[in-house]
GROMACS .gro file of C-alpha atoms in nm:
model
  339
    1UNK     CA    1  -6.857   9.534  11.106
    2UNK     CA    2  -6.730   9.681  10.774
    3UNK     CA    3  -6.896   9.415  10.542
    4UNK     CA    4  -6.810   9.617  10.236
    5UNK     CA    5  -6.432   9.612  10.319
    6UNK     CA    6  -6.452   9.245  10.399
    7UNK     CA    7  -6.625   9.169  10.064
    8UNK     CA    8  -6.376   9.374   9.865
    9UNK     CA    9  -6.078   9.220  10.042
   10UNK     CA   10  -6.214   8.867   9.991
   11UNK     CA   11  -6.280   8.926   9.621
   12UNK     CA   12  -5.940   9.064   9.578
   13UNK     CA   13  -5.778   8.771   9.756
   14UNK     CA   14  -5.975   8.518   9.543
   15UNK     CA   15  -5.872   8.696   9.230
   16UNK     CA   16  -5.507   8.700   9.326
   17UNK     CA   17  -5.510   8.333   9.424
   18UNK     CA   18  -5.688   8.229   9.108
   19UNK     CA   19  -5.457   8.436   8.892
   20UNK     CA   20  -5.156   8.290   9.066
   21UNK     CA   21  -5.268   7.928   9.025
   22UNK     CA   22  -5.360   7.986   8.662
   23UNK     CA   23  -5.034   8.163   8.575
   24UNK     CA   24  -4.773   8.003   8.798
   25UNK     CA   25  -4.901   7.655   8.862
   26UNK     CA   26  -5.112   7.517   8.577
   27UNK     CA   27  -5.375   7.664   8.326
   28UNK     CA   28  -5.503   7.315   8.267
   29UNK     CA   29  -5.857   7.198   8.336
   30UNK     CA   30  -5.956   6.952   8.607
   31UNK     CA   31  -6.265   6.726   8.603
   32UNK     CA   32  -6.452   6.662   8.925
   33UNK     CA   33  -6.750   6.429   8.961
   34UNK     CA   34  -7.022   6.567   9.183
   35UNK     CA   35  -7.350   6.374   9.238
   36UNK     CA   36  -7.281   6.165   8.928
   37UNK     CA   37  -7.213   6.469   8.711
   38UNK     CA   38  -6.871   6.538   8.569
   39UNK     CA   39  -6.775   6.905   8.595
   40UNK     CA   40  -6.468   7.031   8.408
   41UNK     CA   41  -6.325   7.366   8.510
   42UNK     CA   42  -5.979   7.526   8.516
   43UNK     CA   43  -5.773   7.428   8.817
   44UNK     CA   44  -5.764   7.792   8.930
   45UNK     CA   45  -6.144   7.798   8.948
   46UNK     CA   46  -6.150   7.478   9.156
   47UNK     CA   47  -5.908   7.649   9.402
   48UNK     CA   48  -6.120   7.971   9.427
   49UNK     CA   49  -6.458   7.789   9.469
   50UNK     CA   50  -6.398   7.677   9.831
   51UNK     CA   51  -6.271   8.028   9.908
   52UNK     CA   52  -6.594   8.170   9.766
   53UNK     CA   53  -6.810   7.928   9.966
   54UNK     CA   54  -6.616   8.018  10.284
   55UNK     CA   55  -6.662   8.388  10.204
   56UNK     CA   56  -7.044   8.344  10.162
   57UNK     CA   57  -7.069   8.150  10.481
   58UNK     CA   58  -6.869   8.398  10.684
   59UNK     CA   59  -7.051   8.690  10.522
   60UNK     CA   60  -7.397   8.567  10.619
   61UNK     CA   61  -7.263   8.474  10.968
   62UNK     CA   62  -7.136   8.826  11.029
   63UNK     CA   63  -7.448   8.967  10.874
   64UNK     CA   64  -7.678   8.770  11.112
   65UNK     CA   65  -7.475   8.841  11.434
   66UNK     CA   66  -7.420   9.203  11.328
   67UNK     CA   67  -7.796   9.242  11.300
   68UNK     CA   68  -7.843   9.078  11.647
   69UNK     CA   69  -7.579   9.322  11.787
   70UNK     CA   70  -7.760   9.611  11.624
   71UNK     CA   71  -8.095   9.509  11.784
   72UNK     CA   72  -7.923   9.472  12.119
   73UNK     CA   73  -7.767   9.819  12.091
   74UNK     CA   74  -8.107   9.964  12.004
   75UNK     CA   75  -8.265   9.809  12.317
   76UNK     CA   76  -7.984   9.949  12.530
   77UNK     CA   77  -8.022  10.288  12.367
   78UNK     CA   78  -8.398  10.286  12.417
   79UNK     CA   79  -8.354  10.171  12.780
   80UNK     CA   80  -8.113  10.455  12.849
   81UNK     CA   81  -8.372  10.700  12.716
   82UNK     CA   82  -8.625  10.542  12.945
   83UNK     CA   83  -8.388  10.572  13.241
   84UNK     CA   84  -8.344  10.941  13.162
   85UNK     CA   85  -8.722  10.981  13.147
   86UNK     CA   86  -8.758  10.788  13.474
   87UNK     CA   87  -8.511  11.012  13.648
   88UNK     CA   88  -8.694  11.317  13.504
   89UNK     CA   89  -9.021  11.217  13.664
   90UNK     CA   90  -8.841  11.109  13.984
   91UNK     CA   91  -8.682  11.455  14.021
   92UNK     CA   92  -9.038  11.604  13.980
   93UNK     CA   93  -9.165  11.366  14.253
   94UNK     CA   94  -9.404  11.199  14.008
   95UNK     CA   95  -9.246  10.860  13.930
   96UNK     CA   96  -9.381  10.660  13.638
   97UNK     CA   97  -9.338  10.299  13.535
   98UNK     CA   98  -9.137  10.204  13.223
   99UNK     CA   99  -9.085   9.874  13.042
  100UNK     CA  100  -8.707   9.795  13.017
  101UNK     CA  101  -8.598   9.546  12.753
  102UNK     CA  102  -8.241   9.494  12.870
  103UNK     CA  103  -8.213   9.266  13.170
  104UNK     CA  104  -7.906   9.453  13.292
  105UNK     CA  105  -8.087   9.785  13.305
  106UNK     CA  106  -8.419   9.663  13.439
  107UNK     CA  107  -8.284   9.606  13.799
  108UNK     CA  108  -8.183   9.967  13.815
  109UNK     CA  109  -8.487  10.115  13.640
  110UNK     CA  110  -8.735   9.956  13.877
  111UNK     CA  111  -8.602  10.179  14.158
  112UNK     CA  112  -8.637  10.500  13.958
  113UNK     CA  113  -8.988  10.400  13.862
  114UNK     CA  114  -9.086  10.361  14.227
  115UNK     CA  115  -8.925  10.691  14.329
  116UNK     CA  116  -8.612  10.748  14.535
  117UNK     CA  117  -8.780  10.894  14.838
  118UNK     CA  118  -8.989  10.598  14.949
  119UNK     CA  119  -8.833  10.259  14.894
  120UNK     CA  120  -9.108  10.067  15.052
  121UNK     CA  121  -9.273  10.030  14.713
  122UNK     CA  122  -8.956   9.889  14.544
  123UNK     CA  123  -8.935   9.516  14.481
  124UNK     CA  124  -8.590   9.450  14.614
  125UNK     CA  125  -8.577   9.111  14.456
  126UNK     CA  126  -8.586   9.275  14.118
  127UNK     CA  127  -8.312   9.522  14.206
  128UNK     CA  128  -7.943   9.510  14.118
  129UNK     CA  129  -7.743   9.379  14.408
  130UNK     CA  130  -7.559   9.710  14.463
  131UNK     CA  131  -7.882   9.907  14.450
  132UNK     CA  132  -8.043   9.666  14.699
  133UNK     CA  133  -7.749   9.718  14.936
  134UNK     CA  134  -7.801  10.098  14.912
  135UNK     CA  135  -8.172  10.059  14.988
  136UNK     CA  136  -8.096   9.851  15.289
  137UNK     CA  137  -7.857  10.108  15.417
  138UNK     CA  138  -8.099  10.399  15.370
  139UNK     CA  139  -8.389  10.201  15.525
  140UNK     CA  140  -8.186  10.106  15.830
  141UNK     CA  141  -8.076  10.462  15.896
  142UNK     CA  142  -8.431  10.594  15.846
  143UNK     CA  143  -8.542  10.349  16.116
  144UNK     CA  144  -8.297  10.479  16.364
  145UNK     CA  145  -8.029  10.215  16.333
  146UNK     CA  146  -7.661  10.310  16.355
  147UNK     CA  147  -7.434  10.190  16.077
  148UNK     CA  148  -7.065  10.214  16.010
  149UNK     CA  149  -7.080  10.442  15.718
  150UNK     CA  150  -6.714  10.545  15.702
  151UNK     CA  151  -6.638  10.260  15.461
  152UNK     CA  152  -6.899  10.408  15.225
  153UNK     CA  153  -6.708  10.739  15.219
  154UNK     CA  154  -7.015  10.950  15.230
  155UNK     CA  155  -6.962  11.325  15.249
  156UNK     CA  156  -7.017  11.447  15.602
  157UNK     CA  157  -7.303  11.672  15.486
  158UNK     CA  158  -7.478  11.380  15.316
  159UNK     CA  159  -7.832  11.364  15.476
  160UNK     CA  160  -7.788  10.993  15.550
  161UNK     CA  161  -7.448  11.047  15.709
  162UNK     CA  162  -7.600  11.322  15.919
  163UNK     CA  163  -7.898  11.112  16.024
  164UNK     CA  164  -7.670  10.820  16.111
  165UNK     CA  165  -7.462  11.050  16.332
  166UNK     CA  166  -7.774  11.174  16.504
  167UNK     CA  167  -7.888  10.805  16.553
  168UNK     CA  168  -7.555  10.730  16.708
  169UNK     CA  169  -7.581  11.019  16.960
  170UNK     CA  170  -7.934  10.904  17.047
  171UNK     CA  171  -7.826  10.547  17.119
  172UNK     CA  172  -7.480  10.633  17.263
  173UNK     CA  173  -7.493  10.984  17.412
  174UNK     CA  174  -7.172  10.905  17.591
  175UNK     CA  175  -6.994  10.945  17.246
  176UNK     CA  176  -7.085  11.317  17.228
  177UNK     CA  177  -6.743  11.435  17.329
  178UNK     CA  178  -6.586  11.190  17.079
  179UNK     CA  179  -6.780  11.378  16.806
  180UNK     CA  180  -6.664  11.713  16.942
  181UNK     CA  181  -6.300  11.597  16.942
  182UNK     CA  182  -6.338  11.490  16.574
  183UNK     CA  183  -6.543  11.785  16.451
  184UNK     CA  184  -6.378  11.800  16.104
  185UNK     CA  185  -6.538  11.460  16.029
  186UNK     CA  186  -6.891  11.556  16.115
  187UNK     CA  187  -7.155  11.781  15.978
  188UNK     CA  188  -7.241  12.094  16.185
  189UNK     CA  189  -7.591  11.950  16.265
  190UNK     CA  190  -7.434  11.644  16.430
  191UNK     CA  191  -7.176  11.867  16.616
  192UNK     CA  192  -7.460  12.083  16.744
  193UNK     CA  193  -7.660  11.788  16.874
  194UNK     CA  194  -7.332  11.649  17.034
  195UNK     CA  195  -7.262  11.979  17.202
  196UNK     CA  196  -7.616  11.994  17.342
  197UNK     CA  197  -7.579  11.647  17.492
  198UNK     CA  198  -7.220  11.712  17.619
  199UNK     CA  199  -7.326  12.050  17.765
  200UNK     CA  200  -7.598  11.891  17.993
  201UNK     CA  201  -7.333  11.748  18.231
  202UNK     CA  202  -7.002  11.895  18.132
  203UNK     CA  203  -6.815  12.104  18.384
  204UNK     CA  204  -6.761  12.474  18.298
  205UNK     CA  205  -6.394  12.393  18.231
  206UNK     CA  206  -6.483  12.110  17.985
  207UNK     CA  207  -6.749  12.323  17.817
  208UNK     CA  208  -6.506  12.609  17.778
  209UNK     CA  209  -6.300  12.405  17.533
  210UNK     CA  210  -6.593  12.416  17.289
  211UNK     CA  211  -6.731  12.761  17.366
  212UNK     CA  212  -6.682  12.880  17.016
  213UNK     CA  213  -6.934  12.624  16.890
  214UNK     CA  214  -7.212  12.754  17.108
  215UNK     CA  215  -7.498  12.930  16.925
  216UNK     CA  216  -7.840  13.049  17.031
  217UNK     CA  217  -8.004  12.697  17.041
  218UNK     CA  218  -7.722  12.546  17.226
  219UNK     CA  219  -7.716  12.835  17.470
  220UNK     CA  220  -8.081  12.801  17.542
  221UNK     CA  221  -8.047  12.424  17.585
  222UNK     CA  222  -7.767  12.474  17.842
  223UNK     CA  223  -8.007  12.704  18.039
  224UNK     CA  224  -8.297  12.468  18.005
  225UNK     CA  225  -8.101  12.179  18.136
  226UNK     CA  226  -7.933  12.372  18.421
  227UNK     CA  227  -8.138  12.190  18.686
  228UNK     CA  228  -7.942  11.872  18.603
  229UNK     CA  229  -7.626  12.019  18.721
  230UNK     CA  230  -7.483  12.009  19.069
  231UNK     CA  231  -7.413  12.338  19.237
  232UNK     CA  232  -7.040  12.295  19.186
  233UNK     CA  233  -7.087  12.251  18.815
  234UNK     CA  234  -7.318  12.553  18.764
  235UNK     CA  235  -7.222  12.753  18.457
  236UNK     CA  236  -7.073  13.090  18.560
  237UNK     CA  237  -7.270  13.393  18.435
  238UNK     CA  238  -6.947  13.541  18.309
  239UNK     CA  239  -6.908  13.248  18.075
  240UNK     CA  240  -7.263  13.307  17.939
  241UNK     CA  241  -7.186  13.676  17.910
  242UNK     CA  242  -6.873  13.594  17.712
  243UNK     CA  243  -7.081  13.386  17.467
  244UNK     CA  244  -7.347  13.659  17.439
  245UNK     CA  245  -7.107  13.941  17.371
  246UNK     CA  246  -6.880  13.764  17.121
  247UNK     CA  247  -7.072  13.513  16.913
  248UNK     CA  248  -7.443  13.477  16.987
  249UNK     CA  249  -7.680  13.753  16.881
  250UNK     CA  250  -8.013  13.769  17.068
  251UNK     CA  251  -8.309  13.986  17.016
  252UNK     CA  252  -8.512  14.164  17.300
  253UNK     CA  253  -8.745  13.864  17.347
  254UNK     CA  254  -8.455  13.618  17.359
  255UNK     CA  255  -8.290  13.819  17.639
  256UNK     CA  256  -8.620  13.835  17.831
  257UNK     CA  257  -8.676  13.457  17.792
  258UNK     CA  258  -8.322  13.404  17.900
  259UNK     CA  259  -8.383  13.615  18.208
  260UNK     CA  260  -8.697  13.407  18.293
  261UNK     CA  261  -8.498  13.090  18.259
  262UNK     CA  262  -8.207  13.208  18.475
  263UNK     CA  263  -8.410  13.341  18.766
  264UNK     CA  264  -8.436  13.015  18.950
  265UNK     CA  265  -8.059  12.937  18.922
  266UNK     CA  266  -7.883  13.256  19.034
  267UNK     CA  267  -7.913  13.508  19.318
  268UNK     CA  268  -8.078  13.848  19.248
  269UNK     CA  269  -7.746  14.021  19.295
  270UNK     CA  270  -7.573  13.794  19.038
  271UNK     CA  271  -7.849  13.810  18.781
  272UNK     CA  272  -7.909  14.190  18.806
  273UNK     CA  273  -7.537  14.256  18.772
  274UNK     CA  274  -7.527  14.022  18.472
  275UNK     CA  275  -7.807  14.188  18.278
  276UNK     CA  276  -7.692  14.538  18.372
  277UNK     CA  277  -7.355  14.462  18.219
  278UNK     CA  278  -7.525  14.311  17.915
  279UNK     CA  279  -7.742  14.617  17.866
  280UNK     CA  280  -7.439  14.836  17.875
  281UNK     CA  281  -7.297  14.649  17.576
  282UNK     CA  282  -7.612  14.560  17.389
  283UNK     CA  283  -7.923  14.788  17.386
  284UNK     CA  284  -8.148  14.492  17.311
  285UNK     CA  285  -8.068  14.353  17.658
  286UNK     CA  286  -8.214  14.653  17.827
  287UNK     CA  287  -8.570  14.509  17.846
  288UNK     CA  288  -8.429  14.190  17.995
  289UNK     CA  289  -8.264  14.405  18.267
  290UNK     CA  290  -8.603  14.575  18.333
  291UNK     CA  291  -8.768  14.241  18.331
  292UNK     CA  292  -8.527  14.109  18.593
  293UNK     CA  293  -8.571  14.410  18.815
  294UNK     CA  294  -8.946  14.358  18.808
  295UNK     CA  295  -8.909  13.980  18.866
  296UNK     CA  296  -8.722  14.059  19.189
  297UNK     CA  297  -8.971  14.324  19.289
  298UNK     CA  298  -8.718  14.614  19.245
  299UNK     CA  299  -8.995  14.836  19.101
  300UNK     CA  300  -8.843  15.165  19.222
  301UNK     CA  301  -8.523  15.096  19.031
  302UNK     CA  302  -8.728  14.997  18.723
  303UNK     CA  303  -8.945  15.319  18.741
  304UNK     CA  304  -8.622  15.522  18.778
  305UNK     CA  305  -8.487  15.372  18.457
  306UNK     CA  306  -8.818  15.431  18.279
  307UNK     CA  307  -8.789  15.808  18.359
  308UNK     CA  308  -8.472  15.828  18.139
  309UNK     CA  309  -8.646  15.685  17.834
  310UNK     CA  310  -8.829  15.851  17.550
  311UNK     CA  311  -9.205  15.901  17.585
  312UNK     CA  312  -9.293  15.646  17.320
  313UNK     CA  313  -9.047  15.377  17.426
  314UNK     CA  314  -9.104  15.070  17.636
  315UNK     CA  315  -9.479  15.131  17.660
  316UNK     CA  316  -9.553  14.781  17.770
  317UNK     CA  317  -9.313  14.811  18.062
  318UNK     CA  318  -9.447  15.151  18.158
  319UNK     CA  319  -9.808  15.030  18.148
  320UNK     CA  320  -9.719  14.727  18.360
  321UNK     CA  321  -9.537  14.945  18.619
  322UNK     CA  322  -9.833  15.182  18.632
  323UNK     CA  323 -10.058  14.889  18.711
  324UNK     CA  324  -9.825  14.778  18.990
  325UNK     CA  325  -9.837  15.136  19.124
  326UNK     CA  326 -10.206  15.118  19.130
  327UNK     CA  327 -10.193  14.806  19.343
  328UNK     CA  328 -10.283  14.566  19.066
  329UNK     CA  329 -10.065  14.254  19.053
  330UNK     CA  330 -10.059  14.092  18.720
  331UNK     CA  331  -9.822  13.805  18.630
  332UNK     CA  332  -9.496  13.918  18.490
  333UNK     CA  333  -9.532  13.677  18.196
  334UNK     CA  334  -9.766  13.935  18.043
  335UNK     CA  335  -9.460  14.112  17.927
  336UNK     CA  336  -9.365  13.802  17.729
  337UNK     CA  337  -9.690  13.775  17.532
  338UNK     CA  338  -9.530  13.931  17.226
  339UNK     CA  339  -9.242  13.690  17.227
   0.00000   0.00000   0.00000
């Protein structure tokens, strides 16, 4: 508060006023009776005395409130240090309690002291109103409720925005295509779930609009839910082939599992032609082609293909075919045991 400057300025002002009264107005004395006592002083002094008393009063007033402001700032500074320490322990997932002196900081600190992962331990009555609103939003989303979070302007990859989108799809699956039409506004996890839901009943023509979004998980989900489709809406194998040859990379096991899933939905002719074509483009699909041949009991064709392979290749298939030659019928799923 610059008390030194205030003191110097006040003394200088009193000196100037006293000098001016003494020199310009009157150097005479003036007698004043105070409590029965007569006090005689120059007129200039009597003018300066009230100024001096006002100066002392204002000086101690500023000194007192300056000290109070200093104590308040110290409390805030100490509480800020405690907030930093609380955040430190919260990041380390080991929250600790702190005593906050400032009533404005305490409603925020109590949340950090309880930890920002589990808000059930937080006394919401002691929280700042804005913090309490945030806790209510997070708690509702974690419990599966759907909130209008657009007004919050959360980033689409924010975990709560993602969970809210998933909650919405769970409660309102009919909005799946709405999500797909507005893909720039949603995280890829929400888009993926929407595509799974949409793909369960969408016609091949509708699904083709979003074919570039299909990955391995979505592809397998489409195949797993194929029985929900009517015959007229069955996904053409050439569409699946287009996905597999342009954007989805499968390993040998994935191809074999895919064959196992598709067997009950397509004719032997369709499925064998499909995997033969895939094997010509991707060597990893060769086992699935063999698997399909065995599934449809085309053992001669499978044995013929085995003769063109190296001695140490496809030993599991060769062993299985040898057992079949010997008249032993083992379930074909034995070939999937390593998957």
